[in-house]
Amino acid sequence: MLRNKAIIAGAADSDVGKTPHMSGLALNAQAAQRALDDSGLSLDDVDGLITAYSMTEPYFMLGSVMAEYLGIEPTFCASLTVGGATPGAALHQAAMAIAAGEAHVVLITVGENRATGQSRNDAVKALSHVGHPAFEMPYGPIVPSFYALIAQRYMHEYGTTREQMAHVAVAAREHARQNPAAPAAKAIEVADVLASKPISEPLNLLDCCLISDAASAIVVTAPDRAGDLANPPAWLLGIGQCHTHEHVTMAKDLTQFGSATSGAAAYKMAGLGPADVDFAELYDCFTIVPIIEAEELGLAAKGAGGQLFESGESRIGGRLPINTHGGLLSYAQAGASGGMHAIVEAVRQLRGGEGLRQVAKHDIALVHTEGGVLSSHVTIILGRDAH
Amino acid sequence: MDDGAADLPAPYLSADAGPYWRAAQEDRLVMQLCYGCGSYRFFPGLLCPKCGSDEQVWGPCSGQGTVYSLTMVHRAPNPAFRSIAPYIVALIDLEEGPRMMANIVGADRLETAIGDRVKVCFEARGPEIKVPQFVRVGS
């Protein structure tokens, strides 16, 4: 039981977008330095390090490589690979290590130079390997195809519409345009999403996330440090995981996923329910995904996730602001970075003071990270205070 | 899909699936049938994910199925697939229970919809290997 046993003391992103002058390791180090500055702690305080993985710089032991690059000698170190759910899984590991007394200050850093570290075709090729080498890849799917199969079935069973999915992209872009750290981009309308280049039907180009250079880091520590930090911490109130498959072919059902289980575990640990959530940062690699997650996490009734976005309720200023930084769709996505940007944004929003994009009520945040093809799920509930 | 299919990629061959590919080479679809619980399973593996038994036989499948979901791919992953784009990637629920991915091939492939009845056919990927594919037989 990890409720109130760990706090996020610092959180920050690297520069995001296109940074051809920086390696993936450098982006991670920049994010780490900023997160430590944000916490008021230093590299000397760090005794635990967790990294994700890198497609552009595929070191065999990325955790050890990162420790070497940062010049630290942690006594707890790991590199994790659960795709987009890696930041959530890393936070879970860090909290367990801290609660067990096996580490006191854990730095988690994820991300890579996915935009400029390889050519666009290589990026598409590398990402395709989420597919099964014998029973999926010979049929020519790309990553969007796996999610398109889910979207098509979801539309068939629940009547979710292309327009509702487009609203997810439109809202993300609007939020990103209020985020000074987001890459500059023009506003888009539903019609722009529907008219953008078809990728794998029903997903068009603007239904798909960015491919960025980006890293993101958090500093996790024990509540006994809460008094000596540079900024108010975010409290880990609940966290839960569920891993049901890796390949889309093996998913039992394309309308029910492990997010319901991970969410229920997180709510139970926190002693909270969906009605307590003030704002949510949901994984949005493709526009269908946050619609499904909102339903699975109880933030919308089954089949009503699309309306949450179409109605404007998910906008900043709405009943339940979602993806207030712009998400993977319009802020940044680089390997495992997307979910960590969501955690960073949640920490900032909980503190308050985010200007134009600050949400009105900011006591309880829900973050959902997802990897594979809605395969691996980690749900996180963070609080401005202990609960 | 028929033209130039031999340039499309061959599957990765794992020891788990030897009988599957040998049967495909003879235009037969086979899957593991569990002695423990009587269920067909796919992907192939040592243990039955339903009951844990390691006793199984490779049993014939009818090759008849229904389209569970599909996507028309426009942005192909490599030049071989680009030459046949757009094409259909589908998930097919076989009569025997397992779900598998394949392309829908045939002249009317782009008309495929969820719920369509399909049957297996086989497509060469080089001289030594064939992959199961499906054609529509009714909607």
JSON list of N, CA, C and O in Angstrom, two decimals, chain A residues 121 124 132-136 138-140 142 145 148-149 152-153 156 198-201 247 249-254, chain B residues 11-12 17 20-21 42-44 68-75 77 81 87 89 91 99 101-103 114 125 132-133:
[
{"chain": "A", "resi": 121, "resn": "ASN", "atom": "N", "xyz": [11.54, 7.57, -42.16]},
{"chain": "A", "resi": 121, "resn": "ASN", "atom": "CA", "xyz": [11.23, 6.20, -42.56]},
{"chain": "A", "resi": 121, "resn": "ASN", "atom": "C", "xyz": [11.74, 5.19, -41.54]},
{"chain": "A", "resi": 121, "resn": "ASN", "atom": "O", "xyz": [11.10, 4.21, -41.23]},
{"chain": "A", "resi": 124, "resn": "VAL", "atom": "N", "xyz": [9.36, 5.08, -38.63]},
{"chain": "A", "resi": 124, "resn": "VAL", "atom": "CA", "xyz": [8.18, 4.26, -38.90]},
{"chain": "A", "resi": 124, "resn": "VAL", "atom": "C", "xyz": [8.55, 2.79, -38.81]},
{"chain": "A", "resi": 124, "resn": "VAL", "atom": "O", "xyz": [7.84, 1.98, -38.23]},
{"chain": "A", "resi": 132, "resn": "HIS", "atom": "N", "xyz": [3.93, -8.36, -34.17]},
{"chain": "A", "resi": 132, "resn": "HIS", "atom": "CA", "xyz": [4.52, -9.69, -34.05]},
{"chain": "A", "resi": 132, "resn": "HIS", "atom": "C", "xyz": [5.28, -10.04, -35.33]},
{"chain": "A", "resi": 132, "resn": "HIS", "atom": "O", "xyz": [4.75, -9.89, -36.43]},
{"chain": "A", "resi": 133, "resn": "PRO", "atom": "N", "xyz": [6.52, -10.53, -35.20]},
{"chain": "A", "resi": 133, "resn": "PRO", "atom": "CA", "xyz": [7.35, -10.73, -36.40]},
{"chain": "A", "resi": 133, "resn": "PRO", "atom": "C", "xyz": [6.86, -11.86, -37.30]},
{"chain": "A", "resi": 133, "resn": "PRO", "atom": "O", "xyz": [7.21, -11.88, -38.48]},
{"chain": "A", "resi": 134, "resn": "ALA", "atom": "N", "xyz": [6.10, -12.78, -36.77]},
{"chain": "A", "resi": 134, "resn": "ALA", "atom": "CA", "xyz": [5.62, -13.90, -37.58]},
{"chain": "A", "resi": 134, "resn": "ALA", "atom": "C", "xyz": [4.16, -13.73, -38.01]},
{"chain": "A", "resi": 134, "resn": "ALA", "atom": "O", "xyz": [3.80, -14.02, -39.15]},
{"chain": "A", "resi": 135, "resn": "PHE", "atom": "N", "xyz": [3.33, -13.25, -37.10]},
{"chain": "A", "resi": 135, "resn": "PHE", "atom": "CA", "xyz": [1.88, -13.33, -37.34]},
{"chain": "A", "resi": 135, "resn": "PHE", "atom": "C", "xyz": [1.21, -11.98, -37.55]},
{"chain": "A", "resi": 135, "resn": "PHE", "atom": "O", "xyz": [-0.01, -11.91, -37.68]},
{"chain": "A", "resi": 136, "resn": "GLU", "atom": "N", "xyz": [2.01, -10.88, -37.54]},
{"chain": "A", "resi": 136, "resn": "GLU", "atom": "CA", "xyz": [1.43, -9.56, -37.83]},
{"chain": "A", "resi": 136, "resn": "GLU", "atom": "C", "xyz": [2.24, -8.80, -38.89]},
{"chain": "A", "resi": 136, "resn": "GLU", "atom": "O", "xyz": [1.70, -8.35, -39.89]},
{"chain": "A", "resi": 138, "resn": "PRO", "atom": "N", "xyz": [4.19, -9.61, -41.37]},
{"chain": "A", "resi": 138, "resn": "PRO", "atom": "CA", "xyz": [4.12, -9.98, -42.80]},
{"chain": "A", "resi": 138, "resn": "PRO", "atom": "C", "xyz": [2.90, -9.40, -43.52]},
{"chain": "A", "resi": 138, "resn": "PRO", "atom": "O", "xyz": [2.83, -9.46, -44.75]},
{"chain": "A", "resi": 139, "resn": "TYR", "atom": "N", "xyz": [1.96, -8.82, -42.77]},
{"chain": "A", "resi": 139, "resn": "TYR", "atom": "CA", "xyz": [0.75, -8.29, -43.40]},
{"chain": "A", "resi": 139, "resn": "TYR", "atom": "C", "xyz": [0.78, -6.76, -43.56]},
{"chain": "A", "resi": 139, "resn": "TYR", "atom": "O", "xyz": [-0.22, -6.16, -43.94]},
{"chain": "A", "resi": 140, "resn": "GLY", "atom": "N", "xyz": [1.94, -6.15, -43.22]},
{"chain": "A", "resi": 140, "resn": "GLY", "atom": "CA", "xyz": [2.13, -4.74, -43.53]},
{"chain": "A", "resi": 140, "resn": "GLY", "atom": "C", "xyz": [1.43, -3.73, -42.64]},
{"chain": "A", "resi": 140, "resn": "GLY", "atom": "O", "xyz": [1.18, -2.60, -43.08]},
{"chain": "A", "resi": 142, "resn": "ILE", "atom": "N", "xyz": [1.22, -0.78, -39.87]},
{"chain": "A", "resi": 142, "resn": "ILE", "atom": "CA", "xyz": [2.10, 0.17, -39.21]},
{"chain": "A", "resi": 142, "resn": "ILE", "atom": "C", "xyz": [1.49, 0.41, -37.82]},
{"chain": "A", "resi": 142, "resn": "ILE", "atom": "O", "xyz": [0.37, -0.06, -37.54]},
{"chain": "A", "resi": 145, "resn": "SER", "atom": "N", "xyz": [-2.00, 1.30, -37.60]},
{"chain": "A", "resi": 145, "resn": "SER", "atom": "CA", "xyz": [-2.93, 0.25, -38.00]},
{"chain": "A", "resi": 145, "resn": "SER", "atom": "C", "xyz": [-3.46, -0.52, -36.79]},
{"chain": "A", "resi": 145, "resn": "SER", "atom": "O", "xyz": [-4.64, -0.90, -36.74]},
{"chain": "A", "resi": 148, "resn": "ALA", "atom": "N", "xyz": [-5.92, 1.57, -35.30]},
{"chain": "A", "resi": 148, "resn": "ALA", "atom": "CA", "xyz": [-7.04, 1.73, -36.23]},
{"chain": "A", "resi": 148, "resn": "ALA", "atom": "C", "xyz": [-7.99, 0.54, -36.13]},
{"chain": "A", "resi": 148, "resn": "ALA", "atom": "O", "xyz": [-9.21, 0.69, -36.22]},
{"chain": "A", "resi": 149, "resn": "LEU", "atom": "N", "xyz": [-7.42, -0.65, -35.91]},
{"chain": "A", "resi": 149, "resn": "LEU", "atom": "CA", "xyz": [-8.25, -1.85, -35.74]},
{"chain": "A", "resi": 149, "resn": "LEU", "atom": "C", "xyz": [-9.15, -1.69, -34.51]},
{"chain": "A", "resi": 149, "resn": "LEU", "atom": "O", "xyz": [-10.33, -2.07, -34.52]},
{"chain": "A", "resi": 152, "resn": "GLN", "atom": "N", "xyz": [-11.84, 1.07, -35.31]},
{"chain": "A", "resi": 152, "resn": "GLN", "atom": "CA", "xyz": [-12.90, 0.57, -36.20]},
{"chain": "A", "resi": 152, "resn": "GLN", "atom": "C", "xyz": [-13.91, -0.28, -35.43]},
{"chain": "A", "resi": 152, "resn": "GLN", "atom": "O", "xyz": [-15.13, -0.13, -35.59]},
{"chain": "A", "resi": 153, "resn": "ARG", "atom": "N", "xyz": [-13.40, -1.15, -34.57]},
{"chain": "A", "resi": 153, "resn": "ARG", "atom": "CA", "xyz": [-14.29, -2.02, -33.78]},
{"chain": "A", "resi": 153, "resn": "ARG", "atom": "C", "xyz": [-15.08, -1.18, -32.77]},
{"chain": "A", "resi": 153, "resn": "ARG", "atom": "O", "xyz": [-16.27, -1.43, -32.54]},
{"chain": "A", "resi": 156, "resn": "HIS", "atom": "N", "xyz": [-17.81, 0.56, -34.42]},
{"chain": "A", "resi": 156, "resn": "HIS", "atom": "CA", "xyz": [-18.83, -0.41, -34.78]},
{"chain": "A", "resi": 156, "resn": "HIS", "atom": "C", "xyz": [-19.72, -0.76, -33.59]},
{"chain": "A", "resi": 156, "resn": "HIS", "atom": "O", "xyz": [-20.94, -0.82, -33.72]},
{"chain": "A", "resi": 198, "resn": "PRO", "atom": "N", "xyz": [-4.99, 10.39, -45.12]},
{"chain": "A", "resi": 198, "resn": "PRO", "atom": "CA", "xyz": [-5.31, 9.11, -44.48]},
{"chain": "A", "resi": 198, "resn": "PRO", "atom": "C", "xyz": [-4.04, 8.29, -44.24]},
{"chain": "A", "resi": 198, "resn": "PRO", "atom": "O", "xyz": [-3.17, 8.20, -45.11]},
{"chain": "A", "resi": 199, "resn": "ILE", "atom": "N", "xyz": [-3.95, 7.72, -43.04]},
{"chain": "A", "resi": 199, "resn": "ILE", "atom": "CA", "xyz": [-2.77, 6.92, -42.67]},
{"chain": "A", "resi": 199, "resn": "ILE", "atom": "C", "xyz": [-3.16, 5.44, -42.65]},
{"chain": "A", "resi": 199, "resn": "ILE", "atom": "O", "xyz": [-2.63, 4.62, -43.39]},
{"chain": "A", "resi": 200, "resn": "SER", "atom": "N", "xyz": [-4.07, 5.09, -41.76]},
{"chain": "A", "resi": 200, "resn": "SER", "atom": "CA", "xyz": [-4.60, 3.73, -41.68]},
{"chain": "A", "resi": 200, "resn": "SER", "atom": "C", "xyz": [-6.02, 3.91, -41.18]},
{"chain": "A", "resi": 200, "resn": "SER", "atom": "O", "xyz": [-6.24, 4.27, -40.03]},
{"chain": "A", "resi": 201, "resn": "GLU", "atom": "N", "xyz": [-6.99, 3.70, -42.05]},
{"chain": "A", "resi": 201, "resn": "GLU", "atom": "CA", "xyz": [-8.37, 4.11, -41.76]},
{"chain": "A", "resi": 201, "resn": "GLU", "atom": "C", "xyz": [-8.90, 3.42, -40.50]},
{"chain": "A", "resi": 201, "resn": "GLU", "atom": "O", "xyz": [-8.68, 2.21, -40.34]},
{"chain": "A", "resi": 247, "resn": "HIS", "atom": "N", "xyz": [0.50, -7.96, -28.33]},
{"chain": "A", "resi": 247, "resn": "HIS", "atom": "CA", "xyz": [0.09, -7.83, -29.73]},
{"chain": "A", "resi": 247, "resn": "HIS", "atom": "C", "xyz": [-1.42, -7.69, -29.83]},
{"chain": "A", "resi": 247, "resn": "HIS", "atom": "O", "xyz": [-2.16, -8.40, -29.15]},
{"chain": "A", "resi": 249, "resn": "THR", "atom": "N", "xyz": [-3.45, -8.69, -31.94]},
{"chain": "A", "resi": 249, "resn": "THR", "atom": "CA", "xyz": [-4.14, -9.94, -32.30]},
{"chain": "A", "resi": 249, "resn": "THR", "atom": "C", "xyz": [-4.53, -10.75, -31.06]},
{"chain": "A", "resi": 249, "resn": "THR", "atom": "O", "xyz": [-5.52, -11.48, -31.08]},
{"chain": "A", "resi": 250, "resn": "MET", "atom": "N", "xyz": [-3.75, -10.62, -30.01]},
{"chain": "A", "resi": 250, "resn": "MET", "atom": "CA", "xyz": [-3.96, -11.42, -28.81]},
{"chain": "A", "resi": 250, "resn": "MET", "atom": "C", "xyz": [-4.85, -10.73, -27.77]},
{"chain": "A", "resi": 250, "resn": "MET", "atom": "O", "xyz": [-5.14, -11.31, -26.73]},
{"chain": "A", "resi": 251, "resn": "ALA", "atom": "N", "xyz": [-5.25, -9.48, -28.02]},
{"chain": "A", "resi": 251, "resn": "ALA", "atom": "CA", "xyz": [-6.18, -8.81, -27.10]},
{"chain": "A", "resi": 251, "resn": "ALA", "atom": "C", "xyz": [-7.50, -9.58, -27.12]},
{"chain": "A", "resi": 251, "resn": "ALA", "atom": "O", "xyz": [-7.99, -9.94, -28.19]},
{"chain": "A", "resi": 252, "resn": "LYS", "atom": "N", "xyz": [-8.05, -9.87, -25.95]},
{"chain": "A", "resi": 252, "resn": "LYS", "atom": "CA", "xyz": [-9.27, -10.69, -25.91]},
{"chain": "A", "resi": 252, "resn": "LYS", "atom": "C", "xyz": [-10.42, -9.97, -26.58]},
{"chain": "A", "resi": 252, "resn": "LYS", "atom": "O", "xyz": [-11.30, -10.58, -27.17]},
{"chain": "A", "resi": 253, "resn": "ASP", "atom": "N", "xyz": [-10.42, -8.66, -26.46]},
{"chain": "A", "resi": 253, "resn": "ASP", "atom": "CA", "xyz": [-11.57, -7.87, -26.89]},
{"chain": "A", "resi": 253, "resn": "ASP", "atom": "C", "xyz": [-11.02, -6.49, -27.23]},
{"chain": "A", "resi": 253, "resn": "ASP", "atom": "O", "xyz": [-10.17, -5.97, -26.51]},
{"chain": "A", "resi": 254, "resn": "LEU", "atom": "N", "xyz": [-11.45, -5.89, -28.31]},
{"chain": "A", "resi": 254, "resn": "LEU", "atom": "CA", "xyz": [-10.92, -4.57, -28.66]},
{"chain": "A", "resi": 254, "resn": "LEU", "atom": "C", "xyz": [-11.80, -3.44, -28.12]},
{"chain": "A", "resi": 254, "resn": "LEU", "atom": "O", "xyz": [-11.70, -2.30, -28.57]},
{"chain": "B", "resi": 11, "resn": "PRO", "atom": "N", "xyz": [7.70, -14.18, -43.03]},
{"chain": "B", "resi": 11, "resn": "PRO", "atom": "CA", "xyz": [7.58, -14.14, -41.57]},
{"chain": "B", "resi": 11, "resn": "PRO", "atom": "C", "xyz": [8.86, -14.58, -40.90]},
{"chain": "B", "resi": 11, "resn": "PRO", "atom": "O", "xyz": [9.65, -15.34, -41.47]},
{"chain": "B", "resi": 12, "resn": "TYR", "atom": "N", "xyz": [9.04, -14.13, -39.67]},
{"chain": "B", "resi": 12, "resn": "TYR", "atom": "CA", "xyz": [10.09, -14.64, -38.80]},
{"chain": "B", "resi": 12, "resn": "TYR", "atom": "C", "xyz": [9.69, -16.05, -38.38]},
{"chain": "B", "resi": 12, "resn": "TYR", "atom": "O", "xyz": [8.55, -16.28, -37.97]},
{"chain": "B", "resi": 17, "resn": "ALA", "atom": "N", "xyz": [6.44, -22.51, -34.12]},
{"chain": "B", "resi": 17, "resn": "ALA", "atom": "CA", "xyz": [5.42, -22.50, -35.17]},
{"chain": "B", "resi": 17, "resn": "ALA", "atom": "C", "xyz": [5.78, -23.37, -36.37]},
{"chain": "B", "resi": 17, "resn": "ALA", "atom": "O", "xyz": [5.15, -23.24, -37.42]},
{"chain": "B", "resi": 20, "resn": "TYR", "atom": "N", "xyz": [2.97, -25.07, -38.29]},
{"chain": "B", "resi": 20, "resn": "TYR", "atom": "CA", "xyz": [2.07, -24.08, -38.89]},
{"chain": "B", "resi": 20, "resn": "TYR", "atom": "C", "xyz": [2.58, -23.68, -40.27]},
{"chain": "B", "resi": 20, "resn": "TYR", "atom": "O", "xyz": [1.82, -23.66, -41.25]},
{"chain": "B", "resi": 21, "resn": "TRP", "atom": "N", "xyz": [3.88, -23.40, -40.35]},
{"chain": "B", "resi": 21, "resn": "TRP", "atom": "CA", "xyz": [4.44, -22.96, -41.63]},
{"chain": "B", "resi": 21, "resn": "TRP", "atom": "C", "xyz": [4.58, -24.12, -42.61]},
{"chain": "B", "resi": 21, "resn": "TRP", "atom": "O", "xyz": [4.40, -23.94, -43.82]},
{"chain": "B", "resi": 42, "resn": "PHE", "atom": "N", "xyz": [-3.82, -19.82, -30.55]},
{"chain": "B", "resi": 42, "resn": "PHE", "atom": "CA", "xyz": [-2.97, -19.07, -31.47]},
{"chain": "B", "resi": 42, "resn": "PHE", "atom": "C", "xyz": [-2.67, -17.74, -30.76]},
{"chain": "B", "resi": 42, "resn": "PHE", "atom": "O", "xyz": [-3.57, -17.19, -30.11]},
{"chain": "B", "resi": 43, "resn": "PHE", "atom": "N", "xyz": [-1.46, -17.28, -30.78]},
{"chain": "B", "resi": 43, "resn": "PHE", "atom": "CA", "xyz": [-0.23, -17.71, -31.39]},
{"chain": "B", "resi": 43, "resn": "PHE", "atom": "C", "xyz": [0.21, -19.05, -30.78]},
{"chain": "B", "resi": 43, "resn": "PHE", "atom": "O", "xyz": [-0.17, -19.35, -29.65]},
{"chain": "B", "resi": 44, "resn": "PRO", "atom": "N", "xyz": [1.08, -19.78, -31.51]},
{"chain": "B", "resi": 44, "resn": "PRO", "atom": "CA", "xyz": [1.55, -21.05, -30.98]},
{"chain": "B", "resi": 44, "resn": "PRO", "atom": "C", "xyz": [2.42, -20.86, -29.74]},
{"chain": "B", "resi": 44, "resn": "PRO", "atom": "O", "xyz": [3.08, -19.84, -29.58]},
{"chain": "B", "resi": 68, "resn": "TYR", "atom": "N", "xyz": [-13.43, -9.49, -37.70]},
{"chain": "B", "resi": 68, "resn": "TYR", "atom": "CA", "xyz": [-13.71, -8.85, -36.41]},
{"chain": "B", "resi": 68, "resn": "TYR", "atom": "C", "xyz": [-13.43, -7.34, -36.49]},
{"chain": "B", "resi": 68, "resn": "TYR", "atom": "O", "xyz": [-14.19, -6.53, -35.98]},
{"chain": "B", "resi": 69, "resn": "SER", "atom": "N", "xyz": [-12.33, -6.98, -37.14]},
{"chain": "B", "resi": 69, "resn": "SER", "atom": "CA", "xyz": [-12.05, -5.57, -37.39]},
{"chain": "B", "resi": 69, "resn": "SER", "atom": "C", "xyz": [-11.09, -5.48, -38.56]},
{"chain": "B", "resi": 69, "resn": "SER", "atom": "O", "xyz": [-10.50, -6.48, -38.97]},
{"chain": "B", "resi": 70, "resn": "LEU", "atom": "N", "xyz": [-10.95, -4.28, -39.10]},
{"chain": "B", "resi": 70, "resn": "LEU", "atom": "CA", "xyz": [-10.08, -4.10, -40.26]},
{"chain": "B", "resi": 70, "resn": "LEU", "atom": "C", "xyz": [-9.64, -2.65, -40.37]},
{"chain": "B", "resi": 70, "resn": "LEU", "atom": "O", "xyz": [-10.27, -1.76, -39.79]},
{"chain": "B", "resi": 71, "resn": "THR", "atom": "N", "xyz": [-8.56, -2.45, -41.11]},
{"chain": "B", "resi": 71, "resn": "THR", "atom": "CA", "xyz": [-8.12, -1.10, -41.43]},
{"chain": "B", "resi": 71, "resn": "THR", "atom": "C", "xyz": [-7.56, -1.08, -42.85]},
{"chain": "B", "resi": 71, "resn": "THR", "atom": "O", "xyz": [-6.91, -2.05, -43.27]},
{"chain": "B", "resi": 72, "resn": "MET", "atom": "N", "xyz": [-7.85, -0.02, -43.57]},
{"chain": "B", "resi": 72, "resn": "MET", "atom": "CA", "xyz": [-7.25, 0.16, -44.88]},
{"chain": "B", "resi": 72, "resn": "MET", "atom": "C", "xyz": [-5.98, 0.98, -44.69]},
{"chain": "B", "resi": 72, "resn": "MET", "atom": "O", "xyz": [-6.03, 2.11, -44.22]},
{"chain": "B", "resi": 73, "resn": "VAL", "atom": "N", "xyz": [-4.84, 0.37, -45.02]},
{"chain": "B", "resi": 73, "resn": "VAL", "atom": "CA", "xyz": [-3.55, 1.02, -44.78]},
{"chain": "B", "resi": 73, "resn": "VAL", "atom": "C", "xyz": [-3.16, 1.84, -46.01]},
{"chain": "B", "resi": 73, "resn": "VAL", "atom": "O", "xyz": [-3.08, 1.30, -47.12]},
{"chain": "B", "resi": 74, "resn": "HIS", "atom": "N", "xyz": [-2.95, 3.13, -45.79]},
{"chain": "B", "resi": 74, "resn": "HIS", "atom": "CA", "xyz": [-2.50, 4.02, -46.88]},
{"chain": "B", "resi": 74, "resn": "HIS", "atom": "C", "xyz": [-1.01, 4.31, -46.78]},
{"chain": "B", "resi": 74, "resn": "HIS", "atom": "O", "xyz": [-0.34, 4.47, -47.78]},
{"chain": "B", "resi": 75, "resn": "ARG", "atom": "N", "xyz": [-0.52, 4.44, -45.53]},
{"chain": "B", "resi": 75, "resn": "ARG", "atom": "CA", "xyz": [0.89, 4.78, -45.31]},
{"chain": "B", "resi": 75, "resn": "ARG", "atom": "C", "xyz": [1.64, 3.49, -45.03]},
{"chain": "B", "resi": 75, "resn": "ARG", "atom": "O", "xyz": [1.73, 3.03, -43.90]},
{"chain": "B", "resi": 77, "resn": "PRO", "atom": "N", "xyz": [4.61, 0.59, -44.65]},
{"chain": "B", "resi": 77, "resn": "PRO", "atom": "CA", "xyz": [5.86, 0.65, -43.89]},
{"chain": "B", "resi": 77, "resn": "PRO", "atom": "C", "xyz": [7.11, 0.54, -44.74]},
{"chain": "B", "resi": 77, "resn": "PRO", "atom": "O", "xyz": [8.19, 0.85, -44.26]},
{"chain": "B", "resi": 81, "resn": "PHE", "atom": "N", "xyz": [5.26, -2.93, -49.62]},
{"chain": "B", "resi": 81, "resn": "PHE", "atom": "CA", "xyz": [3.85, -2.69, -49.28]},
{"chain": "B", "resi": 81, "resn": "PHE", "atom": "C", "xyz": [3.33, -1.42, -49.95]},
{"chain": "B", "resi": 81, "resn": "PHE", "atom": "O", "xyz": [2.16, -1.32, -50.29]},
{"chain": "B", "resi": 87, "resn": "TYR", "atom": "N", "xyz": [-4.16, -1.23, -48.87]},
{"chain": "B", "resi": 87, "resn": "TYR", "atom": "CA", "xyz": [-4.49, -2.64, -48.68]},
{"chain": "B", "resi": 87, "resn": "TYR", "atom": "C", "xyz": [-5.17, -2.82, -47.33]},
{"chain": "B", "resi": 87, "resn": "TYR", "atom": "O", "xyz": [-5.15, -1.93, -46.49]},
{"chain": "B", "resi": 89, "resn": "VAL", "atom": "N", "xyz": [-5.66, -4.66, -43.77]},
{"chain": "B", "resi": 89, "resn": "VAL", "atom": "CA", "xyz": [-5.19, -5.50, -42.67]},
{"chain": "B", "resi": 89, "resn": "VAL", "atom": "C", "xyz": [-6.41, -5.78, -41.79]},
{"chain": "B", "resi": 89, "resn": "VAL", "atom": "O", "xyz": [-7.11, -4.86, -41.38]},
{"chain": "B", "resi": 91, "resn": "LEU", "atom": "N", "xyz": [-8.42, -8.40, -38.71]},
{"chain": "B", "resi": 91, "resn": "LEU", "atom": "CA", "xyz": [-8.42, -9.43, -37.67]},
{"chain": "B", "resi": 91, "resn": "LEU", "atom": "C", "xyz": [-9.59, -10.35, -37.99]},
{"chain": "B", "resi": 91, "resn": "LEU", "atom": "O", "xyz": [-10.72, -9.90, -38.16]},
{"chain": "B", "resi": 99, "resn": "ARG", "atom": "N", "xyz": [-8.24, -15.97, -33.05]},
{"chain": "B", "resi": 99, "resn": "ARG", "atom": "CA", "xyz": [-8.24, -14.78, -33.90]},
{"chain": "B", "resi": 99, "resn": "ARG", "atom": "C", "xyz": [-6.88, -14.65, -34.56]},
{"chain": "B", "resi": 99, "resn": "ARG", "atom": "O", "xyz": [-5.87, -14.92, -33.93]},
{"chain": "B", "resi": 101, "resn": "MET", "atom": "N", "xyz": [-4.43, -12.27, -37.63]},
{"chain": "B", "resi": 101, "resn": "MET", "atom": "CA", "xyz": [-4.31, -11.13, -38.53]},
{"chain": "B", "resi": 101, "resn": "MET", "atom": "C", "xyz": [-3.95, -11.64, -39.92]},
{"chain": "B", "resi": 101, "resn": "MET", "atom": "O", "xyz": [-3.20, -12.61, -40.06]},
{"chain": "B", "resi": 102, "resn": "ALA", "atom": "N", "xyz": [-4.49, -10.99, -40.93]},
{"chain": "B", "resi": 102, "resn": "ALA", "atom": "CA", "xyz": [-4.12, -11.30, -42.31]},
{"chain": "B", "resi": 102, "resn": "ALA", "atom": "C", "xyz": [-4.58, -10.14, -43.19]},
{"chain": "B", "resi": 102, "resn": "ALA", "atom": "O", "xyz": [-5.32, -9.26, -42.74]},
{"chain": "B", "resi": 103, "resn": "ASN", "atom": "N", "xyz": [-4.16, -10.16, -44.43]},
{"chain": "B", "resi": 103, "resn": "ASN", "atom": "CA", "xyz": [-4.73, -9.25, -45.41]},
{"chain": "B", "resi": 103, "resn": "ASN", "atom": "C", "xyz": [-5.96, -9.89, -46.01]},
{"chain": "B", "resi": 103, "resn": "ASN", "atom": "O", "xyz": [-6.06, -11.11, -46.10]},
{"chain": "B", "resi": 114, "resn": "ILE", "atom": "N", "xyz": [-16.65, -5.11, -41.36]},
{"chain": "B", "resi": 114, "resn": "ILE", "atom": "CA", "xyz": [-16.76, -5.93, -40.15]},
{"chain": "B", "resi": 114, "resn": "ILE", "atom": "C", "xyz": [-17.93, -6.89, -40.34]},
{"chain": "B", "resi": 114, "resn": "ILE", "atom": "O", "xyz": [-19.00, -6.49, -40.81]},
{"chain": "B", "resi": 125, "resn": "ARG", "atom": "N", "xyz": [5.53, -16.14, -50.26]},
{"chain": "B", "resi": 125, "resn": "ARG", "atom": "CA", "xyz": [6.50, -15.10, -49.89]},
{"chain": "B", "resi": 125, "resn": "ARG", "atom": "C", "xyz": [7.89, -15.69, -50.11]},
{"chain": "B", "resi": 125, "resn": "ARG", "atom": "O", "xyz": [8.53, -16.14, -49.15]},
{"chain": "B", "resi": 132, "resn": "PRO", "atom": "N", "xyz": [-0.84, -17.49, -44.71]},
{"chain": "B", "resi": 132, "resn": "PRO", "atom": "CA", "xyz": [-2.29, -17.50, -44.86]},
{"chain": "B", "resi": 132, "resn": "PRO", "atom": "C", "xyz": [-2.82, -16.10, -45.17]},
{"chain": "B", "resi": 132, "resn": "PRO", "atom": "O", "xyz": [-2.33, -15.12, -44.60]},
{"chain": "B", "resi": 133, "resn": "GLN", "atom": "N", "xyz": [-3.75, -16.01, -46.09]},
{"chain": "B", "resi": 133, "resn": "GLN", "atom": "CA", "xyz": [-4.47, -14.78, -46.39]},
{"chain": "B", "resi": 133, "resn": "GLN", "atom": "C", "xyz": [-5.95, -15.13, -46.45]},
{"chain": "B", "resi": 133, "resn": "GLN", "atom": "O", "xyz": [-6.32, -16.31, -46.39]}
]
